[in-house]
CSV table of C-alpha atoms and ligand atoms in Angstrom, one decimal:
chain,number,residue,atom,x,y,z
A,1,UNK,CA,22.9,17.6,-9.1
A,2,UNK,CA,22.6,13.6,-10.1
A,3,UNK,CA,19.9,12.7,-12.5
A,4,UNK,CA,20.0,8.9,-11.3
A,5,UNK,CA,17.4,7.6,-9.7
A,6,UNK,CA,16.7,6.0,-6.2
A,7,UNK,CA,16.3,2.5,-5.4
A,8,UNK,CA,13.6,1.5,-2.8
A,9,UNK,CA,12.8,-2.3,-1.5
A,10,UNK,CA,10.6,-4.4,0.7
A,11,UNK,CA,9.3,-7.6,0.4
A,12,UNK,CA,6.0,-6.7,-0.9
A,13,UNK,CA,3.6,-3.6,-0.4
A,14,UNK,CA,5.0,-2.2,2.1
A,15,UNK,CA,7.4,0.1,0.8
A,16,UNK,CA,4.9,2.0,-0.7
A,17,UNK,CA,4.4,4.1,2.2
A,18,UNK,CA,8.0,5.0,1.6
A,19,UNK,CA,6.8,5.7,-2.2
A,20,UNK,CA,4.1,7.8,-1.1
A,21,UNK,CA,5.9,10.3,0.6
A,22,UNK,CA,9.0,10.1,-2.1
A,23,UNK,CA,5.6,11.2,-3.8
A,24,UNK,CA,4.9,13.9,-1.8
A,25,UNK,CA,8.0,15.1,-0.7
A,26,UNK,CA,10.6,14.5,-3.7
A,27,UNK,CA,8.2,14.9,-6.5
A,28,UNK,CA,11.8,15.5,-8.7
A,29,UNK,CA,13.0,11.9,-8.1
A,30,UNK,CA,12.9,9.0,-10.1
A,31,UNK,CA,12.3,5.7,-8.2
A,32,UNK,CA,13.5,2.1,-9.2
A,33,UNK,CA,11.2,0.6,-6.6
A,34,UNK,CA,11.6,-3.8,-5.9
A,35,UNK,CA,8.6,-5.5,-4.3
A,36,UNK,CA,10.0,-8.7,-3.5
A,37,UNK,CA,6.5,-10.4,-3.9
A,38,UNK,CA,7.7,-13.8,-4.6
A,39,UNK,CA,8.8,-14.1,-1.0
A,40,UNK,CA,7.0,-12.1,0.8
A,41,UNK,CA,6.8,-12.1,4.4
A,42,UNK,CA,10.8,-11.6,5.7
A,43,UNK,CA,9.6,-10.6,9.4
A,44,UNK,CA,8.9,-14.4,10.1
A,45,UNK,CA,12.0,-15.7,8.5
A,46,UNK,CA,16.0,-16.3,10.2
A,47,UNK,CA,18.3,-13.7,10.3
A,48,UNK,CA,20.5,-15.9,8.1
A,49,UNK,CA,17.3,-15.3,5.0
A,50,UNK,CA,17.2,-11.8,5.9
A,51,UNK,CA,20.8,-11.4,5.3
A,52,UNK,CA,21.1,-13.2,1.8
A,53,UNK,CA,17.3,-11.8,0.6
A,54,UNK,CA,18.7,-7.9,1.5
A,55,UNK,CA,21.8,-8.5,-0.3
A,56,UNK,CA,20.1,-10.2,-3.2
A,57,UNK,CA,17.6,-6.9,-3.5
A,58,UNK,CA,20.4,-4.5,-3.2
A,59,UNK,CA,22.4,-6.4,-6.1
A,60,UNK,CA,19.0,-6.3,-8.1
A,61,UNK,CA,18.6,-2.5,-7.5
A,62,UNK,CA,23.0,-1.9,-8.3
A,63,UNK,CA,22.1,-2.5,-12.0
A,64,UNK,CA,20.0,0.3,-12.2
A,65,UNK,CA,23.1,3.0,-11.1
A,66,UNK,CA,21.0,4.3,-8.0
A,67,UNK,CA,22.4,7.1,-6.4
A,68,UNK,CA,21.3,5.8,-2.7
A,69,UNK,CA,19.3,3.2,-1.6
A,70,UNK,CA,16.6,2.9,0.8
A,71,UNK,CA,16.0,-0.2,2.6
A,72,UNK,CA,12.1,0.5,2.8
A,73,UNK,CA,11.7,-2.4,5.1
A,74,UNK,CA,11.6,-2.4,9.0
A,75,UNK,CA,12.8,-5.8,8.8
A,76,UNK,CA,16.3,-5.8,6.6
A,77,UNK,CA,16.9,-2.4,8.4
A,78,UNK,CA,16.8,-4.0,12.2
A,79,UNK,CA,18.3,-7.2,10.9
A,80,UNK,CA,20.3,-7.1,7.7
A,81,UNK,CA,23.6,-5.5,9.3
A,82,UNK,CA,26.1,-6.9,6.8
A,83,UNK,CA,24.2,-6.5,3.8
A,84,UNK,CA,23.5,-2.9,4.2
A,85,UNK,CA,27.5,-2.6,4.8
A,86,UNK,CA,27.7,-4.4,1.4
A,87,UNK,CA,26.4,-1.6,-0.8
A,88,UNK,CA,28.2,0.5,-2.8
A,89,UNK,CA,25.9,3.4,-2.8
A,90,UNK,CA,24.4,5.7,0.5
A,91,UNK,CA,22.3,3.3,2.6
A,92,UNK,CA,19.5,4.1,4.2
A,93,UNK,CA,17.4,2.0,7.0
A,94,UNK,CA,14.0,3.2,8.5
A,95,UNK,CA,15.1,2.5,12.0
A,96,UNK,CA,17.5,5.6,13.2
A,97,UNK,CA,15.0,8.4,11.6
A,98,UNK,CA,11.7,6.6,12.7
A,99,UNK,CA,13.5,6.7,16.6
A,100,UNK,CA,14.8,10.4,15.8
A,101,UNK,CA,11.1,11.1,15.2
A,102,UNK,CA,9.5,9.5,18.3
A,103,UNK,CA,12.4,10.7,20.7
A,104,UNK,CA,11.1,14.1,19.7
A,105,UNK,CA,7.5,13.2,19.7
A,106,UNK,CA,7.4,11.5,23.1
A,107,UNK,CA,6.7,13.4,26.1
A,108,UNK,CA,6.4,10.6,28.8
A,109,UNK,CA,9.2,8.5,27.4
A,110,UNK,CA,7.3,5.3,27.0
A,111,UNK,CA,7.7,4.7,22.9
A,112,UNK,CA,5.9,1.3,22.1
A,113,UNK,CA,7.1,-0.2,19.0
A,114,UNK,CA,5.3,-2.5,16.4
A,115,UNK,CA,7.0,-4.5,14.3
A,116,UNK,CA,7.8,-8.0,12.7
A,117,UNK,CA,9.2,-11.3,14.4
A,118,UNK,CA,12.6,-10.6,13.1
A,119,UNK,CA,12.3,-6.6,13.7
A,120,UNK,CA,11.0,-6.8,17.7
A,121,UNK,CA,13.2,-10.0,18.2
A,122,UNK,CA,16.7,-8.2,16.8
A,123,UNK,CA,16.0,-5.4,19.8
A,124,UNK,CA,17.0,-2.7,17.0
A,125,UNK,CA,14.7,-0.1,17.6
A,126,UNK,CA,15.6,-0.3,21.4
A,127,UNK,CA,18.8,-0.4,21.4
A,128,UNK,CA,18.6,3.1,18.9
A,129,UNK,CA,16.3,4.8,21.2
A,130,UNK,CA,18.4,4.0,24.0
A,131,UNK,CA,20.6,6.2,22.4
A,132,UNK,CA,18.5,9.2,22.7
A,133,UNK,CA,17.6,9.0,26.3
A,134,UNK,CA,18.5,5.4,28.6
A,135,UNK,CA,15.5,6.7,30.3
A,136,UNK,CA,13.0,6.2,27.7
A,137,UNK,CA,11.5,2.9,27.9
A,138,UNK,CA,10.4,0.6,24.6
A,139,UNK,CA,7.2,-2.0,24.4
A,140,UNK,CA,7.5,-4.1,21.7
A,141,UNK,CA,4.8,-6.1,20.2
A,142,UNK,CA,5.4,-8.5,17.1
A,143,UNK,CA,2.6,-8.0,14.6
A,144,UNK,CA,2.3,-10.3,11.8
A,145,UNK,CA,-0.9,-10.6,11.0
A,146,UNK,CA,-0.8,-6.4,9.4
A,147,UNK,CA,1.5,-7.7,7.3
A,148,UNK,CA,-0.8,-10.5,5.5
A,149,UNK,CA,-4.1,-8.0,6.0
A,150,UNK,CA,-2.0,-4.9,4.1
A,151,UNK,CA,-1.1,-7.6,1.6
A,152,UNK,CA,-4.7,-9.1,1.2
A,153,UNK,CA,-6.1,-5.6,0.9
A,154,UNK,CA,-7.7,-5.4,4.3
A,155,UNK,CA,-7.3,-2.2,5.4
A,156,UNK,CA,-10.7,-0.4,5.5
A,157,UNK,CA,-11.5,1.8,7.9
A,158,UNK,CA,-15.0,-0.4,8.4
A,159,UNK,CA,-13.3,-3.8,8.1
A,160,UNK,CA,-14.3,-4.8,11.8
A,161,UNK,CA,-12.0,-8.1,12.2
A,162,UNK,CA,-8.8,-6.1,10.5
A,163,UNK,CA,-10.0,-3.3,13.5
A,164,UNK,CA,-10.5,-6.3,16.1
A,165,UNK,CA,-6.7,-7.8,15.8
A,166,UNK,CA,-5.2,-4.1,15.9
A,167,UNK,CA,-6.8,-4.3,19.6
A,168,UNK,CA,-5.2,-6.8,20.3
A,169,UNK,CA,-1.9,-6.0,19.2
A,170,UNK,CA,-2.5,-2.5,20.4
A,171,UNK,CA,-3.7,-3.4,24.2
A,172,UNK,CA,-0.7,-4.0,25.6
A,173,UNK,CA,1.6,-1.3,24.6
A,174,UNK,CA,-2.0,0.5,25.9
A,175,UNK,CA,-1.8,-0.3,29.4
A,176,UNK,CA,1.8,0.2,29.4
A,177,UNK,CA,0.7,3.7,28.5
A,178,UNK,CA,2.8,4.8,25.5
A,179,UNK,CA,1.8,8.2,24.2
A,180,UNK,CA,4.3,7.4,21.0
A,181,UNK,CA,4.0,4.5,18.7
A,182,UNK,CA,6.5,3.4,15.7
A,183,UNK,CA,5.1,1.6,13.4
A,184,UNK,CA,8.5,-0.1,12.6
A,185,UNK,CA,6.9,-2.2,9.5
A,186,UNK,CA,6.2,0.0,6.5
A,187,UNK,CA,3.3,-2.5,5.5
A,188,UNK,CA,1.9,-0.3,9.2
A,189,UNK,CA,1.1,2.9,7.7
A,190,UNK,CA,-1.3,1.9,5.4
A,191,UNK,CA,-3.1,0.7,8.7
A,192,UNK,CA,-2.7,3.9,10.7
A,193,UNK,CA,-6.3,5.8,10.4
A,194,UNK,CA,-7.3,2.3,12.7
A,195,UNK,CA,-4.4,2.4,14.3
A,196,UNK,CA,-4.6,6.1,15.4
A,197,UNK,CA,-8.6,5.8,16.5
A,198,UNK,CA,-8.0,2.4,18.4
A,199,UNK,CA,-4.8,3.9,19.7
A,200,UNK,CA,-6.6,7.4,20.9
A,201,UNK,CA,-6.1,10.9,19.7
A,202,UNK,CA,-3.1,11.6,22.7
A,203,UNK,CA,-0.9,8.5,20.9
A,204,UNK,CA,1.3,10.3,18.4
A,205,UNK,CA,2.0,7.6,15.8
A,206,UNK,CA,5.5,7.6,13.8
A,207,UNK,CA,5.6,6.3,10.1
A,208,UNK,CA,8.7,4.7,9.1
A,209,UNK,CA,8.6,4.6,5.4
A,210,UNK,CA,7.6,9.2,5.8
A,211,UNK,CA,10.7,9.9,8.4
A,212,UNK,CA,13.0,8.0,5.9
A,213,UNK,CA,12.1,9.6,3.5
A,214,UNK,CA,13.0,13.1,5.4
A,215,UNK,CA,16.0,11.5,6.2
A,216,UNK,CA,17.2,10.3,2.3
A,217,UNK,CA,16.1,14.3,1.4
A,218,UNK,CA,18.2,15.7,3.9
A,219,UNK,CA,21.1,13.8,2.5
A,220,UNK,CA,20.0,14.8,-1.0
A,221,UNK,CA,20.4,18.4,-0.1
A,222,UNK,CA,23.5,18.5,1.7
A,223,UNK,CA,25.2,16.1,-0.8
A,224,UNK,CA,23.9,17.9,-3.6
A,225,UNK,CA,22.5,15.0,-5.4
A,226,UNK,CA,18.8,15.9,-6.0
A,227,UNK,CA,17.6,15.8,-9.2
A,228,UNK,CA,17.2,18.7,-11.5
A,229,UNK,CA,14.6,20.9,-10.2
A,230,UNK,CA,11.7,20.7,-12.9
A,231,UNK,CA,11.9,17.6,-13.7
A,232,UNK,CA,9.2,15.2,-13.2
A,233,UNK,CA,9.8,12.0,-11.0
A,234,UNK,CA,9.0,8.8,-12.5
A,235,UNK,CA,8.7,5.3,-11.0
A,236,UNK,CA,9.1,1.9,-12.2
A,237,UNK,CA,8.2,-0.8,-9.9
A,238,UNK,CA,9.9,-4.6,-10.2
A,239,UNK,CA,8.3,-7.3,-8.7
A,240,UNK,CA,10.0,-11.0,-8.1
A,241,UNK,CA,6.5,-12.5,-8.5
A,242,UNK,CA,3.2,-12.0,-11.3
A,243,UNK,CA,0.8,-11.7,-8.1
A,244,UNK,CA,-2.1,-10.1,-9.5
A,245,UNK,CA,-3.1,-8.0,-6.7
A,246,UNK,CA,0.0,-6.4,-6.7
A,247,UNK,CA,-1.5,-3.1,-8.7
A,248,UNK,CA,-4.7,-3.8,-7.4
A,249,UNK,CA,-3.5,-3.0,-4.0
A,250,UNK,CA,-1.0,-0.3,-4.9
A,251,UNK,CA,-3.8,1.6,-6.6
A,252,UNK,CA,-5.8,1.6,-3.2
A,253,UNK,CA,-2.3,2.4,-1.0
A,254,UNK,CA,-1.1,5.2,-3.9
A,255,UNK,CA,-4.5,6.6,-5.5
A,256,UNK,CA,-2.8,6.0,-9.2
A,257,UNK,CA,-2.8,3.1,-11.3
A,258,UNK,CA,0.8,1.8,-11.8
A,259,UNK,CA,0.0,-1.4,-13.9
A,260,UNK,CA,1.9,0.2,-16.7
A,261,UNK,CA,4.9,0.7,-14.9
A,262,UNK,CA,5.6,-2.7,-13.3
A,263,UNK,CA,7.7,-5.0,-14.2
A,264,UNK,CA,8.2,-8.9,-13.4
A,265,UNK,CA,11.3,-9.8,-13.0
A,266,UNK,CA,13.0,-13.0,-11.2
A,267,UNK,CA,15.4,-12.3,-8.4
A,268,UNK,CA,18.6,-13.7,-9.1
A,269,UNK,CA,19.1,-16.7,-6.0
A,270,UNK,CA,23.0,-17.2,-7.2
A,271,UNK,CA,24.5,-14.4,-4.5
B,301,DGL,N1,7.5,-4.2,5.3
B,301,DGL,C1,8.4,-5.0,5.9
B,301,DGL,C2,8.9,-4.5,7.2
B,301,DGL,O1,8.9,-3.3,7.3
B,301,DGL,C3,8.4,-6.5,5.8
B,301,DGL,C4,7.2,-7.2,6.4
B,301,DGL,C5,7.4,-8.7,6.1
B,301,DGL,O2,7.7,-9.0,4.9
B,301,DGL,O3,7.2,-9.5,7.0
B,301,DGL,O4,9.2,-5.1,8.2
């Protein structure tokens, strides 16, 4: 058993489909979660960013005495190789158990990926799925503009411009005929209902903040670190930036209001 609690980053919102499903599927765990809102987005920035960002959120997260830390971030897990081997606690990416989940859920062996700048331009998810099968075949399509619509709030079922540039990212990975997409951002899953009636009932879609998630409770288990069973999980969310529409947003992504669990809180630039 071990009472500490988890440590879970992204540069923004996004991570809170990783939150959700700690929610749902780890209701004993208690959740240092870091938004790193003052420099949000990473997928458009240089590896060399990436790097030094990752390693500056990990060090903010160490001084909370997490038990593991989950890299809740599509981005710092297909880029941020030598940060992640900087940690001193279990690490844990989204991008081996998102391609564990579509290498079971693919059936034709096409797996399209979307995905950040930096996340379809490292070649991480391919080179992972690779490893599965060197038959299976990847499509990946860089897809910034869902990160600046999950950001801005956009993400209504009836928001017809939101729907129109899913399309568009959507309509090649389409006629390449994927029946399995990743949506290797976590700011994705908050877009999926779109995603999943553009995409067509026969596209299985994989979420990358719920299969790490699995993956950090598996680990939990066999390690024997959950928490004690009984207890209730709490959260408290850091943010490197006041933006307002930080709770404003979560309430929407999460269904609860966390203003009075979030904290601002400057990310130190020294490391
Ligand atoms: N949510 C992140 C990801 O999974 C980052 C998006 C961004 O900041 O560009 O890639």
């Amino acid at each position: 058993m071990d009472n500490r609690p988890i440590g879970v980053f992204d540069s923004g919102l996004g991570g809170l489909s990783a939150v959700r499903a700690i929610l749902k599927l780890l209701p004993n765990e208690d959740i240092i979660y870091f938004g790193d809102t003052q420099r949000v987005p990473y997928g458009s920035r240089s590896e060399k960013t990436i790097e030094q960002y990752a390693r500056q959120d990990i060090e903010f997260l160490e001084q909370f005495d997490c038990k593991l830390i989950l890299a809740a971030c599509g981005t710092v897990s297909s880029v941020a190789k030598n940060a992640a081997k900087c940690a001193k606690e279990p690490f844990i990416g989204v991008v081996s158990p998102a391609v564990k989940a579509a290498a079971e859920a693919t059936k034709n062996g096409k797996i399209g990926v979307m995905g950040t700048w930096a996340t379809i331009n490292s070649g991480a998810y391919d080179r992972e799925i690779k490893k599965y099968s060197p038959g299976y075949k990847t499509f990946g399509v860089c897809c910034p503009v869902l990160v600046s619509l999950v950001e801005n709030n956009w993400i209504d079922d009836d928001d017809s411009i939101t729907r129109e540039i899913i399309k568009r990212y959507l309509a090649p990975l389409l006629s390449e005929g994927v029946d399995t997409i990743i949506l290797g951002c976590t700011h994705f899953p908050h877009l999926a209902p779109i995603i999943q009636q553009e995409a067509g009932a026969g596209v299985s879609l994989i979420d990358t903040g719920r299969e790490a998630v699995l993956e950090v409770k598996e680990i939990l288990r066999r390690q024997k670190m959950e928490n004690s069973a009984g207890h209730s999980g709490k959260i408290r969310y850091y943010i490197s930036d006041k933006t307002q529409n930080f709770c404003m947003i979560a309430k929407t992504l999460l269904g609860v209001d966390i203003s009075e669990n979030v904290t601002f809180r400057e990310i130190s630039e020294k490391s």
